[in-house]
């Protein structure tokens, strides 16, 4: 289906409300080839469901998201959303547009969004999102905000910065041993002021809730191309935290692992997840308000329950995305890295 035909069908079938929701996308369509394959989202559609439908692999949803930067949250697409099924190529300034066929991502790599990470120490920020014109606590794309920089003389109009928030600290004997950052969005500097050291900026991307006093860092890619890499060391660790505030995780959730570069972990390494459990017995005990005694649990063999891939690796901690899981994954889950895999 071409965008020209799609536009005609939408005009015929949609009401004023639906057209309003599509207005932002329609403005941008004219600069791209009309032959880019598209899907109009329906009730219950998800990016992983569409990846399974069109590409036969639900794990290609990060690539699909990368093709659709107007989708600010990969967990939510809405009826009427236009989802591009391939990369959009710019129309030449002169001459007719050339046909751009949908292309599948390189089988050697997968695309993942970087939603957050752990570091061993606090990273110095380059500035702070101090104020905003909106009369809301939660900010959104196109909002005008005011930025304060540590070195304002180095800031130029058009500079872009990633917005992060410190979400927590792990302490040992009152010393901070790890800092958790959540990536919330992106801003572009639009104006300098003579009367104040603050800079005006516009929020360009929203990855999570953006608030005043969030921190600014030098812009870096937030959609990462990760190529699988063979493990070179044998390691054992555990999942110490998760990105989203939920108790149990499953496929495509982001987790944090207590192994990093200093241990021999590299981006693209695969972690194996393990547990020892008799689920039927666990359910029975839970109904009785009891739990396994550790000496009983230790009699059970370890069972493989899934895989996760490292997408960002710091000195002592790694950010990973769960690729497969046949049970609910939780903080404290045992993981291993096996050389040769």
Coordinates of C-alpha atoms in Angstrom, one line a residue:
X1 CA 0.0 0.0 0.0
X2 CA 1.5 3.4 -0.9
X3 CA 1.2 6.4 1.3
X4 CA -0.9 8.2 -1.4
X5 CA -3.4 5.4 -1.4
X6 CA -3.3 5.2 2.4
X7 CA -3.9 9.0 2.7
X8 CA -7.0 8.7 0.4
X9 CA -8.4 5.8 2.4
X10 CA -7.9 7.6 5.7
X11 CA -9.6 10.7 4.4
X12 CA -12.6 8.7 3.3
X13 CA -12.9 6.6 6.4
X14 CA -11.6 8.7 9.3
X15 CA -13.5 11.4 11.3
X16 CA -12.0 14.7 12.3
X17 CA -10.6 13.3 15.5
X18 CA -8.6 10.5 13.8
X19 CA -7.3 13.0 11.2
X20 CA -6.1 15.3 13.9
X21 CA -4.1 12.4 15.4
X22 CA -2.5 11.8 12.1
X23 CA -1.7 15.4 11.3
X24 CA 1.8 15.4 12.6
X25 CA 2.8 12.3 10.5
X26 CA 1.1 13.7 7.4
X27 CA 3.2 16.8 7.5
X28 CA 6.4 14.8 7.3
X29 CA 5.2 12.3 4.7
X30 CA 5.7 14.5 1.6
X31 CA 9.5 14.5 2.1
X32 CA 9.7 10.7 1.8
X33 CA 9.1 8.2 -0.9
X34 CA 5.4 7.3 -1.3
X35 CA 6.3 3.7 -2.0
X36 CA 7.6 3.0 1.5
X37 CA 5.5 0.0 2.8
X38 CA 3.3 0.9 5.7
X39 CA 0.8 -0.6 8.2
X40 CA -2.1 1.3 9.8
X41 CA -2.3 0.2 13.4
X42 CA -5.5 -1.4 14.6
X43 CA -6.8 -2.2 18.0
X44 CA -4.4 -4.5 20.0
X45 CA -1.5 -4.1 17.5
X46 CA 2.1 -4.1 19.0
X47 CA 5.5 -3.6 17.4
X48 CA 6.5 -7.2 18.3
X49 CA 3.2 -8.5 16.9
X50 CA 3.8 -6.6 13.6
X51 CA 7.4 -7.8 13.5
X52 CA 6.1 -11.4 13.7
X53 CA 3.4 -10.7 11.1
X54 CA 5.6 -9.1 8.5
X55 CA 9.1 -10.4 9.2
X56 CA 8.4 -13.8 10.9
X57 CA 10.4 -12.7 13.9
X58 CA 9.0 -10.8 16.9
X59 CA 12.5 -10.0 18.1
X60 CA 12.9 -7.6 15.2
X61 CA 10.7 -5.1 17.0
X62 CA 13.6 -2.7 17.9
X63 CA 14.4 -2.4 14.2
X64 CA 10.8 -1.6 13.4
X65 CA 10.8 1.0 16.2
X66 CA 14.0 2.5 14.7
X67 CA 12.2 3.0 11.4
X68 CA 9.4 4.9 13.2
X69 CA 10.9 7.7 15.4
X70 CA 7.4 9.2 15.7
X71 CA 6.6 6.3 18.0
X72 CA 7.9 7.7 21.3
X73 CA 7.0 4.6 23.5
X74 CA 7.5 1.1 21.9
X75 CA 5.0 -0.4 24.3
X76 CA 2.1 1.8 23.0
X77 CA 0.9 2.2 19.5
X78 CA -2.6 3.4 18.8
X79 CA -5.3 2.6 16.2
X80 CA -4.6 4.9 13.2
X81 CA -0.9 5.2 13.8
X82 CA 1.1 4.9 10.6
X83 CA 3.9 2.3 11.0
X84 CA 6.6 2.2 8.3
X85 CA 7.7 -1.3 7.5
X86 CA 11.1 -0.2 6.0
X87 CA 13.6 2.6 6.1
X88 CA 12.4 5.9 4.7
X89 CA 14.7 7.4 2.1
X90 CA 14.6 11.2 1.5
X91 CA 13.2 12.4 -1.8
X92 CA 15.8 14.1 -3.9
X93 CA 15.4 17.9 -4.1
X94 CA 15.1 17.7 -7.9
X95 CA 13.7 14.9 -10.0
X96 CA 11.3 12.0 -9.3
X97 CA 11.6 9.9 -6.2
X98 CA 13.2 6.5 -6.6
X99 CA 11.6 3.4 -5.3
X100 CA 12.8 2.3 -1.9
X101 CA 11.9 -1.3 -1.0
X102 CA 11.5 -2.5 2.5
X103 CA 14.7 -4.0 3.8
X104 CA 15.2 -6.5 6.6
X105 CA 17.9 -5.6 9.2
X106 CA 21.3 -7.3 8.9
X107 CA 21.0 -10.7 10.3
X108 CA 24.3 -10.1 12.1
X109 CA 22.8 -7.6 14.5
X110 CA 19.7 -6.4 16.3
X111 CA 18.5 -3.0 17.3
X112 CA 17.8 -2.2 20.9
X113 CA 16.7 1.0 22.7
X114 CA 19.0 2.0 25.6
X115 CA 16.5 2.9 28.4
X116 CA 19.0 3.1 31.2
X117 CA 22.3 1.9 32.7
X118 CA 24.4 1.5 35.8
X119 CA 27.7 3.1 36.6
X120 CA 30.2 2.6 39.4
X121 CA 30.4 6.3 40.1
X122 CA 28.2 9.3 39.3
X123 CA 28.9 10.7 35.9
X124 CA 29.4 14.5 35.7
X125 CA 26.6 16.0 33.7
X126 CA 27.1 19.0 31.3
X127 CA 24.0 20.8 32.5
X128 CA 20.4 20.6 33.9
X129 CA 16.9 21.1 32.6
X130 CA 16.0 23.9 35.0
X131 CA 12.7 25.3 33.9
X132 CA 9.9 24.9 31.4
X133 CA 7.1 27.1 30.0
X134 CA 4.5 24.3 30.3
X135 CA 2.2 24.4 33.3
X136 CA 2.7 20.7 33.8
X137 CA 5.1 18.6 35.9
X138 CA 5.6 16.0 33.1
X139 CA 7.0 17.5 29.9
X140 CA 6.6 16.3 26.3
X141 CA 8.0 16.7 22.8
X142 CA 7.9 20.3 21.4
X143 CA 7.7 21.8 24.9
X144 CA 10.0 24.8 25.4
X145 CA 12.5 24.4 28.2
X146 CA 15.3 26.3 29.7
X147 CA 18.7 24.7 30.2
X148 CA 21.6 25.6 32.6
X149 CA 25.1 24.5 31.5
X150 CA 28.3 24.0 33.4
X151 CA 30.3 25.6 30.6
X152 CA 27.8 27.8 28.7
X153 CA 30.6 29.2 26.5
X154 CA 30.8 25.8 24.7
X155 CA 27.1 25.6 23.9
X156 CA 26.0 26.3 20.3
X157 CA 22.5 26.8 18.8
X158 CA 21.4 23.4 17.4
X159 CA 23.4 21.3 19.9
X160 CA 21.5 18.3 21.1
X161 CA 21.7 16.6 24.5
X162 CA 20.4 13.4 26.0
X163 CA 18.3 13.8 29.2
X164 CA 18.9 11.4 32.0
X165 CA 17.7 11.0 35.6
X166 CA 19.4 9.4 38.6
X167 CA 16.9 6.8 39.7
X168 CA 18.8 5.3 42.6
X169 CA 22.0 4.4 44.3
X170 CA 23.3 1.2 45.7
X171 CA 25.2 1.7 48.9
X172 CA 27.6 -0.5 50.8
X173 CA 28.7 0.7 54.3
X174 CA 27.4 4.2 53.5
X175 CA 29.5 4.4 50.3
X176 CA 27.8 4.6 46.9
X177 CA 29.0 1.6 44.9
X178 CA 26.6 2.0 41.9
X179 CA 24.3 4.7 40.4
X180 CA 21.3 3.9 38.2
X181 CA 20.4 6.2 35.3
X182 CA 17.2 6.3 33.3
X183 CA 17.3 7.9 29.8
X184 CA 14.2 10.0 29.5
X185 CA 14.5 12.1 26.3
X186 CA 16.5 14.4 24.1
X187 CA 16.6 18.2 23.6
X188 CA 17.9 20.7 21.0
X189 CA 19.2 24.2 21.9
X190 CA 17.2 26.8 20.1
X191 CA 18.2 30.2 21.5
X192 CA 20.8 32.0 23.8
X193 CA 19.8 35.0 25.9
X194 CA 21.8 38.1 26.8
X195 CA 19.8 38.7 30.0
X196 CA 20.3 35.3 31.5
X197 CA 22.8 32.4 31.4
X198 CA 20.0 30.0 30.6
X199 CA 19.4 28.6 27.0
X200 CA 16.1 28.0 25.4
X201 CA 15.6 24.5 24.0
X202 CA 13.0 22.2 22.5
X203 CA 12.3 18.7 23.6
X204 CA 12.7 16.6 20.4
X205 CA 12.3 13.0 21.7
X206 CA 10.5 11.4 24.6
X207 CA 11.7 8.0 25.9
X208 CA 10.2 8.2 29.4
X209 CA 8.8 10.9 31.7
X210 CA 10.8 14.1 31.5
X211 CA 10.8 16.4 34.5
X212 CA 12.5 19.6 35.6
X213 CA 16.0 19.1 37.2
X214 CA 16.7 16.1 34.9
X215 CA 20.4 16.0 33.9
X216 CA 21.9 16.7 30.5
X217 CA 24.6 14.6 28.8
X218 CA 26.4 14.8 25.5
X219 CA 24.2 13.3 22.8
X220 CA 24.7 9.7 22.0
X221 CA 22.7 7.1 20.0
X222 CA 19.7 5.7 21.9
X223 CA 18.9 3.0 19.4
X224 CA 21.9 0.6 19.5
X225 CA 22.9 -1.9 16.8
X226 CA 24.1 -4.8 18.8
X227 CA 26.0 -7.7 17.0
X228 CA 26.2 -11.0 18.8
X229 CA 29.7 -11.6 20.1
X230 CA 31.2 -14.9 21.3
X231 CA 31.8 -15.1 25.1
X232 CA 35.4 -15.4 26.0
X233 CA 35.2 -16.0 29.7
X234 CA 33.2 -18.2 32.2
X235 CA 31.4 -16.0 34.7
X236 CA 28.6 -16.2 37.2
X237 CA 26.5 -13.3 38.4
X238 CA 22.9 -12.2 39.0
X239 CA 20.3 -9.7 37.9
X240 CA 20.5 -6.9 40.4
X241 CA 17.7 -4.6 39.1
X242 CA 15.3 -3.9 36.3
X243 CA 14.5 -0.8 34.3
X244 CA 10.8 -0.9 34.7
X245 CA 9.1 -0.8 38.2
X246 CA 7.7 -4.3 37.9
X247 CA 8.3 -7.4 40.0
X248 CA 8.6 -10.0 37.2
X249 CA 10.2 -9.6 33.8
X250 CA 9.9 -11.5 30.6
X251 CA 10.9 -11.2 26.9
X252 CA 12.2 -7.7 25.8
X253 CA 12.4 -6.3 29.3
X254 CA 15.6 -4.5 30.3
X255 CA 17.6 -5.7 33.3
X256 CA 20.9 -4.8 35.0
X257 CA 23.6 -7.4 35.8
X258 CA 26.5 -7.2 38.3
X259 CA 29.2 -8.0 35.7
X260 CA 31.0 -5.5 33.4
X261 CA 34.1 -4.8 31.4
X262 CA 36.4 -5.5 34.3
X263 CA 35.0 -9.0 34.4
X264 CA 35.4 -9.6 30.7
X265 CA 31.9 -8.8 29.5
X266 CA 31.5 -7.2 26.1
X267 CA 28.5 -5.7 24.2
X268 CA 26.8 -8.6 22.3
X269 CA 27.6 -11.3 24.9
X270 CA 24.8 -13.6 25.8
X271 CA 23.9 -14.3 29.4
X272 CA 22.2 -17.6 30.3
X273 CA 19.5 -17.5 33.0
X274 CA 19.0 -20.3 35.5
X275 CA 16.8 -21.3 38.4
X276 CA 16.1 -24.4 40.5
X277 CA 12.5 -24.7 41.3
X278 CA 9.6 -27.2 41.5
X279 CA 6.9 -24.8 40.4
X280 CA 4.0 -27.0 41.4
X281 CA 5.5 -27.4 44.9
X282 CA 6.2 -23.6 45.1
X283 CA 2.6 -22.8 44.3
X284 CA 1.3 -25.2 46.9
X285 CA 3.6 -23.8 49.6
X286 CA 2.7 -20.2 48.6
X287 CA -1.0 -21.0 49.1
X288 CA -0.2 -22.2 52.6
X289 CA 1.8 -19.1 53.3
X290 CA 5.1 -21.0 53.2
X291 CA 8.2 -21.0 51.0
X292 CA 11.0 -23.4 50.1
X293 CA 13.7 -23.9 52.8
X294 CA 17.0 -23.1 51.2
X295 CA 18.4 -26.5 52.1
X296 CA 15.5 -28.2 50.2
X297 CA 15.9 -25.9 47.2
X298 CA 19.7 -26.7 47.0
X299 CA 18.8 -30.3 46.3
X300 CA 17.3 -29.4 42.9
X301 CA 19.4 -29.1 39.8
X302 CA 19.8 -25.8 38.0
X303 CA 17.5 -25.4 35.0
X304 CA 18.1 -23.2 32.0
X305 CA 15.2 -20.7 31.7
X306 CA 16.3 -18.1 29.1
X307 CA 18.8 -15.8 27.6
X308 CA 19.6 -12.1 27.7
X309 CA 22.0 -10.0 25.6
X310 CA 24.4 -7.3 26.8
X311 CA 23.5 -4.0 25.0
X312 CA 25.6 -1.6 27.1
X313 CA 28.6 -2.6 29.3
X314 CA 30.1 -0.3 32.0
X315 CA 33.1 -1.1 34.1
X316 CA 31.3 -3.2 36.7
X317 CA 27.7 -3.5 35.4
X318 CA 25.9 -4.4 32.2
X319 CA 22.5 -3.4 30.7
X320 CA 20.9 -6.4 29.0
X321 CA 17.7 -7.2 27.2
X322 CA 15.9 -10.5 27.8
X323 CA 15.7 -12.3 24.5
X324 CA 13.9 -15.5 25.6
X325 CA 12.4 -16.6 28.9
X326 CA 10.1 -19.6 29.7
X327 CA 9.5 -18.4 33.3
X328 CA 9.0 -15.1 34.9
X329 CA 12.4 -13.5 35.6
X330 CA 13.0 -11.6 38.8
X331 CA 15.8 -9.6 40.6
X332 CA 18.3 -12.1 42.1
X333 CA 18.0 -14.5 39.1
X334 CA 21.3 -16.4 38.6
X335 CA 23.0 -15.8 35.3
X336 CA 26.1 -17.2 33.7
X337 CA 28.5 -16.4 30.8
X338 CA 29.9 -19.4 29.1
X339 CA 33.1 -19.2 27.0
X340 CA 32.6 -20.2 23.4
X341 CA 28.9 -19.3 23.3

